[in-house]
Coordinates of C-alpha atoms and ligand atoms in Angstrom, one line a residue:
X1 CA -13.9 1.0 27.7
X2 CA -15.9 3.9 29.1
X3 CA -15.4 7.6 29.2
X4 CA -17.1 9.2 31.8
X5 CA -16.1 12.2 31.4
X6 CA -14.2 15.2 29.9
X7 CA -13.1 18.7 29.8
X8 CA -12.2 21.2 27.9
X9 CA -10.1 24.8 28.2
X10 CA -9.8 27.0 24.8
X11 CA -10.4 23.9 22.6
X12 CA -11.3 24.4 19.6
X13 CA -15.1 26.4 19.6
X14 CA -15.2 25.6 23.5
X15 CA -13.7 27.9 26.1
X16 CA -14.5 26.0 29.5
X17 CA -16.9 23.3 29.4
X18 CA -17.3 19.7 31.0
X19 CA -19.4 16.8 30.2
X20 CA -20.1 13.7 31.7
X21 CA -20.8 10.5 30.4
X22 CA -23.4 7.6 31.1
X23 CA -21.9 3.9 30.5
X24 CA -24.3 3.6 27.1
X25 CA -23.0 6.6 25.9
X26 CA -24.3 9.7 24.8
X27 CA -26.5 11.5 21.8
X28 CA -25.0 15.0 21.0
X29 CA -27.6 17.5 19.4
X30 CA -27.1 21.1 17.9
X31 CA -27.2 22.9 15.0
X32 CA -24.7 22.1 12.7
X33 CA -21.5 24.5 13.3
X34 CA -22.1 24.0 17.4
X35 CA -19.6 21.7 18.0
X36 CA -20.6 18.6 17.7
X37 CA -17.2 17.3 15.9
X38 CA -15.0 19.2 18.3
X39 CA -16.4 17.4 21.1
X40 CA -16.2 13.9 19.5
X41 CA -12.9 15.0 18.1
X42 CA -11.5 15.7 21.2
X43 CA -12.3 12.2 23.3
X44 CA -10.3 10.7 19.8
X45 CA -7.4 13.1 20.7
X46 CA -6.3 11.2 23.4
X47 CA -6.2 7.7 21.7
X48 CA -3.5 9.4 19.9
X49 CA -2.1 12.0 21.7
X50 CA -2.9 14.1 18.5
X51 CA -5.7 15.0 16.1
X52 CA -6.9 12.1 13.7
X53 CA -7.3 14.3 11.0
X54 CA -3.7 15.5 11.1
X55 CA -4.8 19.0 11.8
X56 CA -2.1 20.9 13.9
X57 CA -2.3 21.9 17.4
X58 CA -1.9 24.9 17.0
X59 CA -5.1 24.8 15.2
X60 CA -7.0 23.4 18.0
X61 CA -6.5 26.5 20.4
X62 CA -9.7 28.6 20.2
X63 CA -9.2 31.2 18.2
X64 CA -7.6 34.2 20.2
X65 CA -5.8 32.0 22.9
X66 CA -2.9 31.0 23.2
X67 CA -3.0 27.6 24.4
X68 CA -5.2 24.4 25.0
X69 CA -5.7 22.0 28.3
X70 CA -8.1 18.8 27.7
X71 CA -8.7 16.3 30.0
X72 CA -10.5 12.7 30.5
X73 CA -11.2 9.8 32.7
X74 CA -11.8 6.6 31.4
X75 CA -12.4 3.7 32.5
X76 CA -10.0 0.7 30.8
X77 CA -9.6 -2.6 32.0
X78 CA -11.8 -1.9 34.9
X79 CA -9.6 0.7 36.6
X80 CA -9.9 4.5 35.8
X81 CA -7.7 6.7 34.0
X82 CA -7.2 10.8 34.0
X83 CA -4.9 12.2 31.0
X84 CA -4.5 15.3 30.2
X85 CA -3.4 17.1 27.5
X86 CA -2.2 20.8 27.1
X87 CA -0.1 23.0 24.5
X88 CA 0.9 26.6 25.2
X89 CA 2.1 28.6 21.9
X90 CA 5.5 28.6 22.8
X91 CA 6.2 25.4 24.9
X92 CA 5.6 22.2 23.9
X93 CA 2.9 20.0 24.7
X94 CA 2.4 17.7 27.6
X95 CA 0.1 14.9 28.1
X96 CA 0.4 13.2 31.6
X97 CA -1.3 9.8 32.2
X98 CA -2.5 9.4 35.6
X99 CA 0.0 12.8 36.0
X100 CA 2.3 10.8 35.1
X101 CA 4.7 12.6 31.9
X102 CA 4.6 10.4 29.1
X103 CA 7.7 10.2 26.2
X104 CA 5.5 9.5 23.4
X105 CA 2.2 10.7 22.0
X106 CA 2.0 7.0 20.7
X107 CA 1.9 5.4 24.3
X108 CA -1.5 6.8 24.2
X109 CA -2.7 4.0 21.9
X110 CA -2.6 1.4 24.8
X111 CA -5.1 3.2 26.8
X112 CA -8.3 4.5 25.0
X113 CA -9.3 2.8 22.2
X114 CA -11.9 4.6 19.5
X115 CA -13.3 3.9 16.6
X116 CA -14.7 6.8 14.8
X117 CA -16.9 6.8 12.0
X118 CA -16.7 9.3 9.9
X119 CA -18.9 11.1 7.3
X120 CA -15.8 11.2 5.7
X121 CA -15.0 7.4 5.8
X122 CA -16.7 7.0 2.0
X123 CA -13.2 7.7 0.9
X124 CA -11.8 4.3 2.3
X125 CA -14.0 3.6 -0.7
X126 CA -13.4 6.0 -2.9
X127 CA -10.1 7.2 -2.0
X128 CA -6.5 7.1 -2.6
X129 CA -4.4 3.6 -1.2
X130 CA -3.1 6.2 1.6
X131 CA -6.3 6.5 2.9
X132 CA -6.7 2.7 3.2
X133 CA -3.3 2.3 4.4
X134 CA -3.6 4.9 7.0
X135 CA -7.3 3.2 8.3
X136 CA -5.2 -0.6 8.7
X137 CA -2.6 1.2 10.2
X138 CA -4.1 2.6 13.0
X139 CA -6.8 -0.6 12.9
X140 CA -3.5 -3.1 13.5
X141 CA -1.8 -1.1 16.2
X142 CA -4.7 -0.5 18.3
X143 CA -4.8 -4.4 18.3
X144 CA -1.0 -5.0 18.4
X145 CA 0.8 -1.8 19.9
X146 CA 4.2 -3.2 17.9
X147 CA 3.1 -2.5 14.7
X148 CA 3.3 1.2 15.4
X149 CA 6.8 0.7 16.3
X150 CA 7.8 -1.0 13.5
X151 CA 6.2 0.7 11.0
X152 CA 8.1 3.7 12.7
X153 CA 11.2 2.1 12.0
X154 CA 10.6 1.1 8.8
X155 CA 9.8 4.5 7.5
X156 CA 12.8 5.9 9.0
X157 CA 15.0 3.4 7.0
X158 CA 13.0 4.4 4.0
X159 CA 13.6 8.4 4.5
X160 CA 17.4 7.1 5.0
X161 CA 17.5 4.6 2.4
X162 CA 16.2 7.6 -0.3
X163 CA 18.6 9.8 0.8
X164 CA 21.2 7.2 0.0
X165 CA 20.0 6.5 -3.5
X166 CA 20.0 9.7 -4.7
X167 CA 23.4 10.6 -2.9
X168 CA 26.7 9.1 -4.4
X169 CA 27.0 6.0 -2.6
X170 CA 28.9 2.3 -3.3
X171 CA 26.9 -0.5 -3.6
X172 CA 28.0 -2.7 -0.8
X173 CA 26.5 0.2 1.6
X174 CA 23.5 0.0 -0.2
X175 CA 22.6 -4.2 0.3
X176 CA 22.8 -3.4 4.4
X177 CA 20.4 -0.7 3.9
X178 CA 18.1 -3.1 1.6
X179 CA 18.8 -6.1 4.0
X180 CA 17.2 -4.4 7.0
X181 CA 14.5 -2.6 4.7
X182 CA 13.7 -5.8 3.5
X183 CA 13.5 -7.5 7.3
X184 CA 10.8 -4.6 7.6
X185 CA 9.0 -5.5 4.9
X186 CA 8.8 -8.9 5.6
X187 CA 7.8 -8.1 8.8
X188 CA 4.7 -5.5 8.1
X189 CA 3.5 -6.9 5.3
X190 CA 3.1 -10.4 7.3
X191 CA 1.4 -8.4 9.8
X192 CA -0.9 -6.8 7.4
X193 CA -2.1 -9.9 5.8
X194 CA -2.9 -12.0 9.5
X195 CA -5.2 -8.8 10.5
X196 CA -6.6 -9.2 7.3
X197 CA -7.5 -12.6 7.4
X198 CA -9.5 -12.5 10.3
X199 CA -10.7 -8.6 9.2
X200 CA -12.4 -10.3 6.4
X201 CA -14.5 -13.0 7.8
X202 CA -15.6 -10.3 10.3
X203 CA -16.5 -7.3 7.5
X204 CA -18.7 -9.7 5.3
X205 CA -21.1 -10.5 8.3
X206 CA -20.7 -6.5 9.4
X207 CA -21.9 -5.9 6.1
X208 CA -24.7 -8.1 5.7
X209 CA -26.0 -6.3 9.0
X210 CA -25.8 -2.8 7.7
X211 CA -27.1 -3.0 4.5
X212 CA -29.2 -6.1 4.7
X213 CA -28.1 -7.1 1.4
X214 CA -27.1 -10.4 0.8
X215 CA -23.5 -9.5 -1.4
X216 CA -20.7 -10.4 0.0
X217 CA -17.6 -8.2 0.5
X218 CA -14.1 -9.3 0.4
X219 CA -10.7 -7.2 0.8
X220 CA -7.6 -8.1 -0.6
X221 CA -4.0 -6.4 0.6
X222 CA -2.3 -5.7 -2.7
X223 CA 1.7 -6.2 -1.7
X224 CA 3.8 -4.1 -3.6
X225 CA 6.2 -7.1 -3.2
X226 CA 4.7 -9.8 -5.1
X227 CA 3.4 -13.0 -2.8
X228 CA 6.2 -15.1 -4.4
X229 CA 8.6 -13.2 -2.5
X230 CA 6.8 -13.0 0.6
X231 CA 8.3 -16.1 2.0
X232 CA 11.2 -14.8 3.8
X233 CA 13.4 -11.6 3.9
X234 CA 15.7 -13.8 2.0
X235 CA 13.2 -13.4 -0.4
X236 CA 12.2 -10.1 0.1
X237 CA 15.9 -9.3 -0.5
X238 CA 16.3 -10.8 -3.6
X239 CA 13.1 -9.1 -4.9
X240 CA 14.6 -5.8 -4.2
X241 CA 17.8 -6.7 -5.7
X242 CA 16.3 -7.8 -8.8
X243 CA 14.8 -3.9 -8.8
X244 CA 18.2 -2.5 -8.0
X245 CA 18.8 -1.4 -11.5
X246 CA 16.1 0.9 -11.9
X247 CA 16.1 2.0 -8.2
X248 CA 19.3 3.4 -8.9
X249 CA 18.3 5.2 -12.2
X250 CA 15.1 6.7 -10.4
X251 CA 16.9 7.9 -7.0
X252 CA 14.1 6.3 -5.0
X253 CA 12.6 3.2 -3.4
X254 CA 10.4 1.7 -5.9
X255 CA 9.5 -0.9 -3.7
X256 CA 8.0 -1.4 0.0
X257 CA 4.8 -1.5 1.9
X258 CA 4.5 2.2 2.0
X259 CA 3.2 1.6 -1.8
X260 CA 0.7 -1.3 -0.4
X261 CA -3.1 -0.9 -1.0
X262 CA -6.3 -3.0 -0.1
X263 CA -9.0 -3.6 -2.7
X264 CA -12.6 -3.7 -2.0
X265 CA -14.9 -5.8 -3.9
X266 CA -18.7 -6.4 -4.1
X267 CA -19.4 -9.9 -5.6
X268 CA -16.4 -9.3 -7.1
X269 CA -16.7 -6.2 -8.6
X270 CA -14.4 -3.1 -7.2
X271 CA -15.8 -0.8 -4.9
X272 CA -14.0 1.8 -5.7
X273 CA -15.4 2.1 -9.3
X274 CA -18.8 0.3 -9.3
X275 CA -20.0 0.9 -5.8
X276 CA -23.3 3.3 -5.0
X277 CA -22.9 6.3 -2.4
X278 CA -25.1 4.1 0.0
X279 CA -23.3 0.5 -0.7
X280 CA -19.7 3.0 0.4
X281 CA -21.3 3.9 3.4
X282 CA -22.4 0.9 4.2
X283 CA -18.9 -0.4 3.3
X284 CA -17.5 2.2 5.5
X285 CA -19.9 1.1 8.5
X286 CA -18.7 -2.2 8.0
X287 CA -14.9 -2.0 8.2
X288 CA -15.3 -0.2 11.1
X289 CA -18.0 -2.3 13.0
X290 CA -15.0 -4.8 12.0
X291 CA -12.1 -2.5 13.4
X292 CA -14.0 -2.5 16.7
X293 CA -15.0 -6.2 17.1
X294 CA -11.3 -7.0 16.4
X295 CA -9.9 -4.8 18.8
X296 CA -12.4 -6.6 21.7
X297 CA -11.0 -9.8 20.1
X298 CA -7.8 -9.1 20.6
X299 CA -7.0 -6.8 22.8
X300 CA -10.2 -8.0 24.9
X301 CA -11.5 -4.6 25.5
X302 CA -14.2 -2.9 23.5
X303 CA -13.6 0.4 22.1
X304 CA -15.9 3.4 22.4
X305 CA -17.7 3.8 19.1
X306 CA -18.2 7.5 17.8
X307 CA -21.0 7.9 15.1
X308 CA -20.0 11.3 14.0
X309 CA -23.5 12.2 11.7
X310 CA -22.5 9.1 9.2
X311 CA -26.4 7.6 9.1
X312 CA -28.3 9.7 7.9
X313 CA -27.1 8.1 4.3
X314 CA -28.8 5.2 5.7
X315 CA -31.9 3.2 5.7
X316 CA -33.6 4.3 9.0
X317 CA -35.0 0.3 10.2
X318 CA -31.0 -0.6 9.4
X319 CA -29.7 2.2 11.1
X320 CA -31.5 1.6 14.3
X321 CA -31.2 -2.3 14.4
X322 CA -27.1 -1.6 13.7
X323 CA -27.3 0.4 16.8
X324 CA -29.4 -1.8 18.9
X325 CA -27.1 -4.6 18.3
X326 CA -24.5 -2.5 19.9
X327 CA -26.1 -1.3 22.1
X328 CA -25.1 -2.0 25.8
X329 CA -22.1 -3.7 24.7
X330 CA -19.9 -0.7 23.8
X331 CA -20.2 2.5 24.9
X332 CA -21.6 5.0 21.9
X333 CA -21.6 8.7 21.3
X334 CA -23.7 9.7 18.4
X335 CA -23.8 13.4 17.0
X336 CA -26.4 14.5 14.8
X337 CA -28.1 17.7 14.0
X338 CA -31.5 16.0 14.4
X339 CA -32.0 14.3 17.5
X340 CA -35.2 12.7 17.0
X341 CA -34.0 10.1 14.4
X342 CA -32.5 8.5 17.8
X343 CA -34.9 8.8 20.1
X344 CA -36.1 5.6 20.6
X345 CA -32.0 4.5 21.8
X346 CA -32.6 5.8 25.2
X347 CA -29.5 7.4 24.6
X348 CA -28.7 10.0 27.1
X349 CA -28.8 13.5 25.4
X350 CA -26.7 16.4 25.1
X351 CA -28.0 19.1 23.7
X352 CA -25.0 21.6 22.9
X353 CA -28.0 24.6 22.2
X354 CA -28.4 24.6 25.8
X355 CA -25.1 24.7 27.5
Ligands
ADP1 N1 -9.6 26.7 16.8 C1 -10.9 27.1 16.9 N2 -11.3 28.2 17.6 C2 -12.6 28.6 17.6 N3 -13.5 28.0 16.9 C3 -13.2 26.9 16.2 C4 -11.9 26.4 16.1 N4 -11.9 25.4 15.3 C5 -13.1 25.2 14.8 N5 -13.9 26.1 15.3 C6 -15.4 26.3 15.1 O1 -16.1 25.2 15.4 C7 -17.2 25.1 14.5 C8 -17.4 23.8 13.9 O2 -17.7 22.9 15.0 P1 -18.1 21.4 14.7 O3 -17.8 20.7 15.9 O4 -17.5 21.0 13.4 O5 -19.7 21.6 14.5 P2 -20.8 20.4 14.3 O6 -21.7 20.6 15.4 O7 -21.4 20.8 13.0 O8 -20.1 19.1 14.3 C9 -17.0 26.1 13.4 O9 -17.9 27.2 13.6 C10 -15.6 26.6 13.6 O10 -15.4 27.9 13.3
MG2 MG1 -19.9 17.7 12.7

């Protein structure tokens, strides 16, 4: 996947600007507060037809407009693509592939694949088990567009199911809403452990290339349905029966895989509590050297890799031998404040002081 190139009216801190792309990618320079992010930000708003950090779009018109229009040609599966992307204050927004309308922002998720790392990523580490779930999410439908859909579903039958549990209801209405929540269950949570699987094997050898260390990583999908139920819906079922007692008393689903998590551990011990701020980035680096390799394995097209000012936490030799070994094969964009740290990449450069 290569982007070659984008533009961008009243987004964000940019009021008219287009950039072009090389096939290795690009090294964005500035001060800090120039723009780097929004520029990164915005090639990652149309893998998702929305902003990854759940930030409105209202918020991405520049200050004082009163509406947005982004647009970008990739290249995917050796033909290339144009989407745009616009929202006006008071109409809704449109995003065309090829000028083509499209019904959902989701759809996007088949075209441009990106993996972003994030200065932020630590807190797949650190963070709450939404942040985790929220990284596999996305990681399992860029590889399997389904999931999306599914997991879609399931939440809406969860929202529904709620509402039904703390209405007056009778009970035989009840076991059709837990049969199909269980079949989602069943279904996700499968889903979730198979990307896992081979996630894992990949994320130990990801690691021992970005730190250099020789510990091994594992992670583990904690199912809030307990693996001896994970057999079947059947199963499933009869696990959430067992529960209906005190589902009933507390007005809510006290089960699903909206309660899931994914535990990290170094040598066995949890990252979360135990890990250094440079073994979490390193971590971080790792799951999502992992994301990408899996979506080339599966979907058999490499994603563009976005190294939004995440390395300077790390050793300098690791940090260029990490980016030499990708080098080539994916397309990268790196943004940093100091552009000499990457000199040596041959990366071409972007310098937003000067445009
Ligand atoms: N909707 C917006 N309109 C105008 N400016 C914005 C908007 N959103 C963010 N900015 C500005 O963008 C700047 C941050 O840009 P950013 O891309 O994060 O910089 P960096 O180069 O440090 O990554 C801030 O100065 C902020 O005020
Ligand atoms: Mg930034």
């Amino acid at each position: 996947m290569i982007v070659k190139e984008i533009e961008l009216i009243n987004y964000r801190s940019y009021s008219n600007n287009k950039f072009a792309f090389f096939d290795k990618g690009a090294l964005i320079t500035g001060r800090n507060g120039i723009g780097k992010t929004n520029l990164l930000e915005a090639v990652t708003y149309f893998s998702l037809g929305k902003s990854h950090k759940k930030l409105k779009d209202g918020d991405l018109i520049k200050f004082g407009e009163n509406f947005f229009f982004i647009k970008i040609i990739f290249q995917c599966n050796g033909r290339d693509i144009c989407v745009n992307a616009g929202y006006d204050r008071n109409n809704k927004k449109i995003i065309k592939v090829n000028d083509v309308l499209i019904n959902k922002n989701s759809e996007l998720l088949k075209y441009l694949k990106v993996v972003y790392f994030s200065p932020s990523d630590t807190d797949l580490i650190y963070g709450s088990p939404g942040v985790r779930r929220r990284f596999f999410d996305l990681a399992v439908s860029q590889t399997d567009f389904r999931y999306l859909e599914i997991l879609k579903k399931y939440n809406q039958i969860l929202k529904q199911r709620n509402a039904l549990l703390r209405s007056e209801f009778n009970l035989s209405e009840k076991r059709v809403w837990d049969r199909r929540f269980a079949e989602k269950i069943y279904e996700i949570s499968r889903m979730r452990k198979d990307y896992l699987a081979d996630f894992n094997k990949l994320a130990v050898e990801k690691y021992s290339q970005v730190s250099g260390a020789l510990e091994k990583i594992e992670i583990s999908y904690k199912s809030a349905v307990p693996d001896e139920y994970k057999d079947s819906v059947k199963s499933v079922n009869e696990y959430i029966a067992a529960g209906e007692e005190k589902e009933i008393r507390y007005e809510r689903s006290l089960v699903g895989v909206h309660l899931d998590d994914y535990f990290i551990r170094i040598d066995g011990i949890p990252a979360r509590e135990f890990s250094s701020q440079g073994q979490a980035r390193s971590i971080a680096c790792a799951l999502r050297l992992a994301q990408a390799e899996l979506i080339f394995g599966i979907a058999g097209e490499r994603p563009v890799l976005i190294f939004d000012d995440v390395m300077a936490d790390l050793d300098k030799m690791r940090v260029n031998n990490l980016i030499k070994a990708i080098l080539g094969k994916y397309q990268i964009f790196i943004a940093s404040p100091d552009g000499d740290l990457y000199r040596d990449l041959n990366l071409n450069i972007i310098n937003l002081e000067n445009i």
